PDB file of C-alpha atoms in Angstrom:
ATOM      1  CA  ASN A 156     123.656  80.023 106.227  1.00  0.00           C
ATOM      2  CA  VAL A 157     124.782  83.241 103.715  1.00  0.00           C
ATOM      3  CA  GLY A 158     122.377  84.334 101.415  1.00  0.00           C
ATOM      4  CA  VAL A 159     123.038  86.316  98.879  1.00  0.00           C
ATOM      5  CA  ILE A 160     120.443  87.625  96.804  1.00  0.00           C
ATOM      6  CA  PHE A 161     121.091  87.646  92.653  1.00  0.00           C
ATOM      7  CA  GLU A 162     119.052  90.181  91.088  1.00  0.00           C
ATOM      8  CA  GLN A 163     118.535  89.031  87.882  1.00  0.00           C
ATOM      9  CA  PRO A 164     117.906  86.545  87.197  1.00  0.00           C
ATOM     10  CA  PRO A 165     116.000  86.149  91.100  1.00  0.00           C
ATOM     11  CA  ARG A 166     117.488  83.388  93.682  1.00  0.00           C
ATOM     12  CA  ILE A 167     119.236  83.074  96.402  1.00  0.00           C
ATOM     13  CA  ILE A 168     122.277  82.522  96.314  1.00  0.00           C
ATOM     14  CA  CYS A 169     123.564  80.133  99.577  1.00  0.00           C
ATOM     15  CA  PHE A 170     126.765  79.719 101.368  1.00  0.00           C
ATOM     16  CA  ARG A 171     127.528  77.718 104.408  1.00  0.00           C
ATOM     17  CA  ALA A 172     128.796  80.280 106.937  1.00  0.00           C
ATOM     18  CA  SER A 173     132.035  78.281 108.341  1.00  0.00           C
ATOM     19  CA  ASP A 174     133.523  77.566 105.125  1.00  0.00           C
ATOM     20  CA  GLY A 175     131.788  80.103 102.538  1.00  0.00           C
ATOM     21  CA  GLU A 176     131.500  76.144 101.150  1.00  0.00           C
ATOM     22  CA  PHE A 177     128.461  76.286  98.477  1.00  0.00           C
ATOM     23  CA  VAL A 178     125.230  75.391  99.631  1.00  0.00           C
ATOM     24  CA  GLU A 179     122.325  76.146  97.080  1.00  0.00           C
ATOM     25  CA  ASP A 180     120.731  77.631  94.723  1.00  0.00           C
ATOM     26  CA  PHE A 181     117.552  78.900  95.701  1.00  0.00           C
ATOM     27  CA  ARG A 182     114.289  80.032  93.785  1.00  0.00           C
ATOM     28  CA  PHE A 183     111.004  81.393  94.651  1.00  0.00           C
ATOM     29  CA  THR A 184     108.130  79.696  92.360  1.00  0.00           C
ATOM     30  CA  GLU A 185     106.775  82.594  90.513  1.00  0.00           C
ATOM     31  CA  ASP A 186     102.873  83.256  90.657  1.00  0.00           C
ATOM     32  CA  PRO A 187     101.556  83.477  87.365  1.00  0.00           C
ATOM     33  CA  ASP A 188      99.439  86.355  87.940  1.00  0.00           C
ATOM     34  CA  HIS A 189     102.341  88.467  90.262  1.00  0.00           C
ATOM     35  CA  PRO A 190     105.664  88.316  88.085  1.00  0.00           C
ATOM     36  CA  PHE A 191     108.768  89.824  88.677  1.00  0.00           C
ATOM     37  CA  GLN A 192     112.007  89.884  86.602  1.00  0.00           C
ATOM     38  CA  ARG A 193     114.166  91.528  89.309  1.00  0.00           C
ATOM     39  CA  LEU A 194     114.507  90.764  93.214  1.00  0.00           C
ATOM     40  CA  SER A 195     115.770  93.961  95.531  1.00  0.00           C
ATOM     41  CA  ARG A 196     115.293  93.030  99.356  1.00  0.00           C
ATOM     42  CA  VAL A 197     114.577  89.220 101.146  1.00  0.00           C
ATOM     43  CA  VAL A 198     113.186  89.498 104.771  1.00  0.00           C
ATOM     44  CA  HIS A 199     113.239  85.641 106.288  1.00  0.00           C
ATOM     45  CA  ARG A 200     111.719  85.481 110.324  1.00  0.00           C
ATOM     46  CA  GLY A 201     108.950  83.217 111.351  1.00  0.00           C
ATOM     47  CA  THR A 202     108.554  80.744 108.974  1.00  0.00           C
ATOM     48  CA  SER A 203     107.857  82.393 105.891  1.00  0.00           C
ATOM     49  CA  PHE A 204     110.835  85.394 103.527  1.00  0.00           C
ATOM     50  CA  VAL A 205     108.933  88.557 101.943  1.00  0.00           C
ATOM     51  CA  THR A 206     110.530  89.779  99.316  1.00  0.00           C
ATOM     52  CA  TYR A 207     110.307  92.685  97.189  1.00  0.00           C
ATOM     53  CA  ALA A 208     110.797  92.081  93.191  1.00  0.00           C
ATOM     54  CA  SER A 209     109.982  94.764  90.448  1.00  0.00           C
ATOM     55  CA  ASP A 210     108.040  93.264  87.139  1.00  0.00           C
ATOM     56  CA  ILE A 211     109.180  95.097  84.363  1.00  0.00           C
ATOM     57  CA  THR A 212     107.310  95.445  80.786  1.00  0.00           C
ATOM     58  CA  GLN A 213     108.127  97.667  77.525  1.00  0.00           C
ATOM     59  CA  ASP A 214     105.786  98.018  74.507  1.00  0.00           C
ATOM     60  CA  SER A 215     106.153 100.648  71.702  1.00  0.00           C
ATOM     61  CA  ASP A 216     104.565 102.702  73.709  1.00  0.00           C
ATOM     62  CA  GLY A 217     106.736 103.100  76.839  1.00  0.00           C
ATOM     63  CA  MET A 218     107.708 100.496  80.126  1.00  0.00           C
ATOM     64  CA  ARG A 219     106.393  99.852  82.938  1.00  0.00           C
ATOM     65  CA  ILE A 220     107.679  98.882  86.277  1.00  0.00           C
ATOM     66  CA  THR A 221     105.303  97.204  89.016  1.00  0.00           C
ATOM     67  CA  GLY A 222     107.481  96.595  92.020  1.00  0.00           C
ATOM     68  CA  ARG A 223     105.598  94.277  94.297  1.00  0.00           C
ATOM     69  CA  ILE A 224     105.956  92.964  98.144  1.00  0.00           C
ATOM     70  CA  MET A 225     105.183  88.997  97.770  1.00  0.00           C
ATOM     71  CA  ARG A 226     105.208  86.209 100.185  1.00  0.00           C
ATOM     72  CA  PHE A 227     106.960  82.907  99.711  1.00  0.00           C
ATOM     73  CA  ASP A 228     106.354  80.144 102.212  1.00  0.00           C
ATOM     74  CA  GLU A 229     110.951  78.517 102.809  1.00  0.00           C
ATOM     75  CA  ALA A 230     109.808  76.237 100.204  1.00  0.00           C
ATOM     76  CA  GLY A 231     110.253  79.281  97.524  1.00  0.00           C
ATOM     77  CA  THR A 232     106.231  78.588  97.046  1.00  0.00           C
ATOM     78  CA  PHE A 233     104.410  81.968  96.532  1.00  0.00           C
ATOM     79  CA  LEU A 234     101.588  82.277  99.267  1.00  0.00           C
ATOM     80  CA  GLY A 235     100.099  86.233  98.283  1.00  0.00           C
ATOM     81  CA  GLN A 236     100.955  89.359  97.241  1.00  0.00           C
ATOM     82  CA  CYS A 237     100.610  92.056 100.145  1.00  0.00           C
ATOM     83  CA  ASP A 238     101.028  95.462  97.975  1.00  0.00           C
ATOM     84  CA  SER A 239     102.330  96.492  95.140  1.00  0.00           C
ATOM     85  CA  LEU A 240     103.086 100.106  93.064  1.00  0.00           C
ATOM     86  CA  GLY A 241     102.770 100.759  89.636  1.00  0.00           C
ATOM     87  CA  PHE A 242     105.148 103.347  87.288  1.00  0.00           C
ATOM     88  CA  GLU A 243     104.925 104.178  84.534  1.00  0.00           C
ATOM     89  CA  PHE A 244     107.145 106.026  81.059  1.00  0.00           C
ATOM     90  CA  SER A 245     105.973 106.953  77.944  1.00  0.00           C
ATOM     91  CA  PHE A 246     108.713 107.744  74.916  1.00  0.00           C
ATOM     92  CA  ALA A 247     106.142 109.743  72.711  1.00  0.00           C
ATOM     93  CA  LYS A 248     105.960 112.241  76.162  1.00  0.00           C
ATOM     94  CA  PRO A 249     109.111 111.834  78.205  1.00  0.00           C
ATOM     95  CA  VAL A 250     108.806 112.695  81.437  1.00  0.00           C
ATOM     96  CA  VAL A 251     110.538 111.762  84.822  1.00  0.00           C
ATOM     97  CA  ARG A 252     108.457 111.681  87.767  1.00  0.00           C
ATOM     98  CA  GLU A 253     110.286 111.694  91.082  1.00  0.00           C
ATOM     99  CA  ARG A 254     108.559 108.163  92.587  1.00  0.00           C
ATOM    100  CA  TYR A 255     108.277 106.704  96.343  1.00  0.00           C
ATOM    101  CA  ASP A 256     108.470 103.306  96.180  1.00  0.00           C
ATOM    102  CA  LEU A 257     107.227 100.902  99.215  1.00  0.00           C
ATOM    103  CA  MET A 258     108.956 100.998 101.727  1.00  0.00           C
ATOM    104  CA  TRP A 259     108.582  97.929 104.619  1.00  0.00           C
ATOM    105  CA  ALA A 260     109.008  96.598 107.575  1.00  0.00           C
ATOM    106  CA  VAL A 261     108.731  92.593 109.153  1.00  0.00           C
ATOM    107  CA  GLY A 262     108.079  92.329 113.007  1.00  0.00           C
ATOM    108  CA  PRO A 263     108.528  89.163 114.130  1.00  0.00           C
ATOM    109  CA  ASP A 264     105.238  87.978 114.194  1.00  0.00           C
ATOM    110  CA  GLY A 265     105.171  88.056 110.008  1.00  0.00           C
ATOM    111  CA  ARG A 266     103.411  91.511 110.184  1.00  0.00           C
ATOM    112  CA  VAL A 267     104.299  93.441 107.417  1.00  0.00           C
ATOM    113  CA  TYR A 268     104.429  97.361 107.660  1.00  0.00           C
ATOM    114  CA  ILE A 269     104.069  99.607 105.029  1.00  0.00           C
ATOM    115  CA  ASN A 270     104.339 102.891 104.053  1.00  0.00           C
ATOM    116  CA  ARG A 271     103.893 103.741 100.360  1.00  0.00           C
ATOM    117  CA  ASP A 272     103.574 107.153  99.540  1.00  0.00           C
ATOM    118  CA  ARG A 273     105.092 110.167 101.158  1.00  0.00           C
ATOM    119  CA  ASP A 274     102.110 110.533 103.911  1.00  0.00           C
ATOM    120  CA  TYR A 275     103.153 109.191 107.440  1.00  0.00           C
ATOM    121  CA  GLY A 276     101.151 106.162 107.397  1.00  0.00           C
ATOM    122  CA  PHE A 277     101.152 102.409 107.546  1.00  0.00           C
ATOM    123  CA  THR A 278      99.447  99.229 106.347  1.00  0.00           C
ATOM    124  CA  VAL A 279      99.797  95.970 108.263  1.00  0.00           C
ATOM    125  CA  HIS A 280      99.334  92.920 106.602  1.00  0.00           C
ATOM    126  CA  GLY A 281      98.971  89.757 108.195  1.00  0.00           C
ATOM    127  CA  ASN A 282     100.226  85.944 106.793  1.00  0.00           C
ATOM    128  CA  ASP A 283      97.418  85.681 104.583  1.00  0.00           C
ATOM    129  CA  CYS A 284      98.965  89.566 103.158  1.00  0.00           C
ATOM    130  CA  GLY A 285      95.192  90.579 103.795  1.00  0.00           C
ATOM    131  CA  ILE A 286      95.252  94.596 105.893  1.00  0.00           C
ATOM    132  CA  LYS A 287      94.680  93.716 109.091  1.00  0.00           C
ATOM    133  CA  HIS A 288      95.507  97.208 110.692  1.00  0.00           C
ATOM    134  CA  ARG A 289      96.613 101.102 109.502  1.00  0.00           C
ATOM    135  CA  PHE A 290      97.287 104.309 111.788  1.00  0.00           C
ATOM    136  CA  ALA A 291      99.196 107.160 111.122  1.00  0.00           C
ATOM    137  CA  ARG A 292     100.396 110.078 112.821  1.00  0.00           C
ATOM    138  CA  GLY A 293      99.665 113.656 111.721  1.00  0.00           C
ATOM    139  CA  TYR A 294     103.141 114.930 110.762  1.00  0.00           C
ATOM    140  CA  GLU A 295     103.956 118.501 108.714  1.00  0.00           C
ATOM    141  CA  PRO A 296     105.978 117.777 105.345  1.00  0.00           C
ATOM    142  CA  VAL A 297     109.799 119.439 105.678  1.00  0.00           C
ATOM    143  CA  LYS A 298     110.281 121.853 102.748  1.00  0.00           C
ATOM    144  CA  ARG A 299     113.605 120.667 100.774  1.00  0.00           C
ATOM    145  CA  SER A 300     115.397 123.538  99.993  1.00  0.00           C
ATOM    146  CA  THR A 301     116.615 124.531  97.215  1.00  0.00           C
ATOM    147  CA  ALA A 302     120.101 123.116  97.473  1.00  0.00           C
ATOM    148  CA  GLU A 303     118.755 119.317  98.327  1.00  0.00           C
ATOM    149  CA  LEU A 304     116.730 119.991  94.535  1.00  0.00           C
ATOM    150  CA  ASP A 305     119.893 121.046  92.596  1.00  0.00           C
ATOM    151  CA  SER A 306     121.515 118.659  93.910  1.00  0.00           C
ATOM    152  CA  LEU A 307     118.609 116.168  92.475  1.00  0.00           C
ATOM    153  CA  ARG A 308     118.341 117.523  89.340  1.00  0.00           C
ATOM    154  CA  GLU A 309     122.423 116.701  88.903  1.00  0.00           C
ATOM    155  CA  PHE A 310     122.057 113.263  90.474  1.00  0.00           C
ATOM    156  CA  TYR A 311     119.512 112.513  87.875  1.00  0.00           C
ATOM    157  CA  ARG A 312     121.309 113.961  84.520  1.00  0.00           C
ATOM    158  CA  ARG A 313     124.688 111.986  85.913  1.00  0.00           C
ATOM    159  CA  VAL A 314     123.529 109.138  85.382  1.00  0.00           C
ATOM    160  CA  GLY A 315     119.566 108.760  84.051  1.00  0.00           C
ATOM    161  CA  ASN A 316     120.451 108.677  80.933  1.00  0.00           C
ATOM    162  CA  MET A 317     117.126 110.809  80.921  1.00  0.00           C
ATOM    163  CA  GLY A 318     118.050 112.186  77.139  1.00  0.00           C
ATOM    164  CA  ASP A 319     115.628 114.575  76.502  1.00  0.00           C
ATOM    165  CA  ALA A 320     112.972 113.728  78.800  1.00  0.00           C
ATOM    166  CA  LYS A 321     111.250 116.627  81.350  1.00  0.00           C
ATOM    167  CA  LEU A 322     112.341 115.827  85.596  1.00  0.00           C
ATOM    168  CA  GLU A 323     109.845 116.622  87.318  1.00  0.00           C
ATOM    169  CA  LEU A 324     110.658 116.337  91.126  1.00  0.00           C
ATOM    170  CA  LEU A 325     108.571 116.741  94.818  1.00  0.00           C
ATOM    171  CA  GLU A 326     109.835 119.558  96.545  1.00  0.00           C
ATOM    172  CA  ASN A 327     108.514 118.062 100.014  1.00  0.00           C
ATOM    173  CA  ALA A 328     110.742 115.123 101.212  1.00  0.00           C
ATOM    174  CA  ARG A 329     109.247 111.628 101.679  1.00  0.00           C
ATOM    175  CA  ASP A 330     107.543 111.695 105.377  1.00  0.00           C
ATOM    176  CA  ILE A 331     109.244 108.133 106.085  1.00  0.00           C
ATOM    177  CA  ALA A 332     113.317 108.498 105.535  1.00  0.00           C
ATOM    178  CA  TRP A 333     113.937 104.744 107.318  1.00  0.00           C
ATOM    179  CA  LEU A 334     111.712 102.251 109.669  1.00  0.00           C
ATOM    180  CA  SER A 335     112.664  98.621 110.770  1.00  0.00           C
ATOM    181  CA  ALA A 336     110.967  96.062 113.540  1.00  0.00           C
ATOM    182  CA  ASP A 337     112.972  95.141 116.576  1.00  0.00           C
ATOM    183  CA  ASP A 338     112.127  91.529 118.315  1.00  0.00           C
ATOM    184  CA  ALA A 339     109.606  92.984 120.246  1.00  0.00           C
ATOM    185  CA  GLY A 340     107.662  93.927 117.749  1.00  0.00           C
ATOM    186  CA  ARG A 341     108.178  97.238 118.154  1.00  0.00           C
ATOM    187  CA  LEU A 342     108.120  99.842 115.029  1.00  0.00           C
ATOM    188  CA  TRP A 343     111.348 102.267 115.098  1.00  0.00           C
ATOM    189  CA  VAL A 344     110.446 105.107 112.185  1.00  0.00           C
ATOM    190  CA  LEU A 345     112.773 107.478 111.052  1.00  0.00           C
ATOM    191  CA  SER A 346     110.811 110.698 110.244  1.00  0.00           C
ATOM    192  CA  SER A 347     111.853 113.413 108.039  1.00  0.00           C
ATOM    193  CA  ARG A 348     112.620 115.428 110.310  1.00  0.00           C
ATOM    194  CA  GLY A 349     114.747 113.279 112.349  1.00  0.00           C
ATOM    195  CA  ARG A 350     117.739 114.562 111.149  1.00  0.00           C
ATOM    196  CA  LEU A 351     117.058 117.648 111.314  1.00  0.00           C
ATOM    197  CA  ASN A 352     118.705 120.480 113.616  1.00  0.00           C
ATOM    198  CA  LEU A 353     120.836 117.476 115.396  1.00  0.00           C
ATOM    199  CA  PRO A 354     123.119 117.654 118.218  1.00  0.00           C
ATOM    200  CA  ALA A 355     126.823 116.446 117.350  1.00  0.00           C
ATOM    201  CA  ASP A 356     127.211 113.425 119.446  1.00  0.00           C
ATOM    202  CA  SER A 357     123.766 112.145 117.999  1.00  0.00           C
ATOM    203  CA  LEU A 358     122.797 110.334 114.802  1.00  0.00           C
ATOM    204  CA  ALA A 359     119.218 110.761 114.676  1.00  0.00           C
ATOM    205  CA  PHE A 360     116.043 110.751 116.408  1.00  0.00           C
ATOM    206  CA  PHE A 361     113.469 107.320 116.092  1.00  0.00           C
ATOM    207  CA  ASP A 362     109.857 107.355 116.772  1.00  0.00           C
ATOM    208  CA  VAL A 363     108.592 104.078 118.074  1.00  0.00           C
ATOM    209  CA  PHE A 364     105.608 102.590 118.467  1.00  0.00           C
ATOM    210  CA  ASP A 365     104.149  99.486 119.228  1.00  0.00           C
ATOM    211  CA  SER A 366     102.240  96.946 117.793  1.00  0.00           C
ATOM    212  CA  ARG A 367      99.088  98.437 117.617  1.00  0.00           C
ATOM    213  CA  GLY A 368     100.602 101.359 116.370  1.00  0.00           C
ATOM    214  CA  ARG A 369     100.180 103.201 119.257  1.00  0.00           C
ATOM    215  CA  LEU A 370     103.489 106.027 119.906  1.00  0.00           C
ATOM    216  CA  GLU A 371     105.257 104.702 122.731  1.00  0.00           C
ATOM    217  CA  CYS A 372     108.335 107.180 122.569  1.00  0.00           C
ATOM    218  CA  MET A 373     111.021 108.902 120.485  1.00  0.00           C
ATOM    219  CA  VAL A 374     114.211 107.893 120.852  1.00  0.00           C
ATOM    220  CA  GLU A 375     117.820 109.566 120.407  1.00  0.00           C
ATOM    221  CA  MET A 376     120.999 107.571 119.196  1.00  0.00           C
ATOM    222  CA  LYS A 377     124.002 108.902 120.362  1.00  0.00           C
ATOM    223  CA  ALA A 378     126.860 107.495 117.425  1.00  0.00           C
ATOM    224  CA  GLU A 379     128.692 109.363 114.728  1.00  0.00           C
ATOM    225  CA  ARG A 380     126.619 110.713 111.382  1.00  0.00           C
ATOM    226  CA  GLY A 381     127.882 110.578 108.154  1.00  0.00           C
ATOM    227  CA  ASP A 382     125.053 112.267 105.280  1.00  0.00           C
ATOM    228  CA  ARG A 383     125.026 109.005 104.031  1.00  0.00           C
ATOM    229  CA  ASP A 384     123.983 106.419 106.614  1.00  0.00           C
ATOM    230  CA  TRP A 385     122.670 103.197 106.281  1.00  0.00           C
ATOM    231  CA  TYR A 386     120.623 101.735 108.831  1.00  0.00           C
ATOM    232  CA  HIS A 387     119.836  98.092 109.609  1.00  0.00           C
ATOM    233  CA  MET A 388     118.368  96.224 113.081  1.00  0.00           C
ATOM    234  CA  ASP A 389     119.415  93.054 112.765  1.00  0.00           C
ATOM    235  CA  ARG A 390     117.811  91.096 117.254  1.00  0.00           C
ATOM    236  CA  ASP A 391     119.606  93.503 119.721  1.00  0.00           C
ATOM    237  CA  ARG A 392     121.860  95.129 117.607  1.00  0.00           C
ATOM    238  CA  PHE A 393     121.520  98.477 115.512  1.00  0.00           C
ATOM    239  CA  PHE A 394     124.235  98.525 112.434  1.00  0.00           C
ATOM    240  CA  VAL A 395     124.351 102.090 110.166  1.00  0.00           C
ATOM    241  CA  VAL A 396     127.245 101.761 107.427  1.00  0.00           C
ATOM    242  CA  HIS A 397     128.956 105.390 106.809  1.00  0.00           C
ATOM    243  CA  ARG A 398     128.433 105.225 102.931  1.00  0.00           C
ATOM    244  CA  GLU A 399     131.326 107.797 103.257  1.00  0.00           C
ATOM    245  CA  THR A 400     134.047 106.375 104.824  1.00  0.00           C
ATOM    246  CA  MET A 401     132.461 102.892 103.771  1.00  0.00           C
ATOM    247  CA  SER A 402     132.747 101.644 107.571  1.00  0.00           C
ATOM    248  CA  LEU A 403     129.829  99.466 109.181  1.00  0.00           C
ATOM    249  CA  VAL A 404     129.477 100.303 113.349  1.00  0.00           C
ATOM    250  CA  ALA A 405     127.325  98.016 115.638  1.00  0.00           C
ATOM    251  CA  PHE A 406     125.714  98.905 118.311  1.00  0.00           C
ATOM    252  CA  GLU A 407     123.899  96.912 120.753  1.00  0.00           C
ATOM    253  CA  MET A 408     120.439  98.515 121.070  1.00  0.00           C
ATOM    254  CA  PRO A 409     119.694  98.437 124.965  1.00  0.00           C
ATOM    255  CA  LYS A 410     123.228 100.310 125.126  1.00  0.00           C
ATOM    256  CA  LEU A 411     121.872 103.288 122.673  1.00  0.00           C
ATOM    257  CA  ILE A 412     118.413 104.444 123.762  1.00  0.00           C
ATOM    258  CA  ARG A 413     118.004 107.467 125.633  1.00  0.00           C
ATOM    259  CA  GLN A 414     114.218 108.093 126.056  1.00  0.00           C
TER     260      GLN A 414
END
């Protein structure tokens, strides 16, 4: 089946892949201690779903958004929360602070790799949602250029509906730009330096870690690139979405790798 995420109210609408016929309206059972109103991402590996969903509350003083990474069984029953991260906005002192959200990937054995802030480090959560281990890499952050910061300011003013709120941006780029886990249990990480000073025929350089968090190698992917590419890894395929041209390119992983 093909599942389409419906953000709000949160559910997955499932269709039969062969003919597009509706199959079911699949919903996750909300746990009272871990509420959510918006569903942003779902990954199914092993015998469970890992989801990212948001809980949004508001009163006269301000608004709070809590992002949750949660695990559900195949019936949609809540099993536990791996991590969460909250953000607050005060109506009395309106300040829009640039924030880094939880970034995560799920391995073939169901383990969840989470980067929760701007630094190059991960927590690894087991099927019981508890932390099994942590690993990190020494890394020098990349400072944003004046042009990047100006572009971000313009973006927030254009789409953020900020009003009179003050805008606070981070001077350094987030150390981790993207991550995914392949079917062999390796974690692929694109760092903030992975797309700097590239050869003309390179898509990016990726750091590849084994399942225990040991750096195995750095992999250069040879492919056409754009300024706003989006990546997705699935089995033996690596997908690149060129958002400027709205095109999708799929690469076979073994032919893509040059160590």
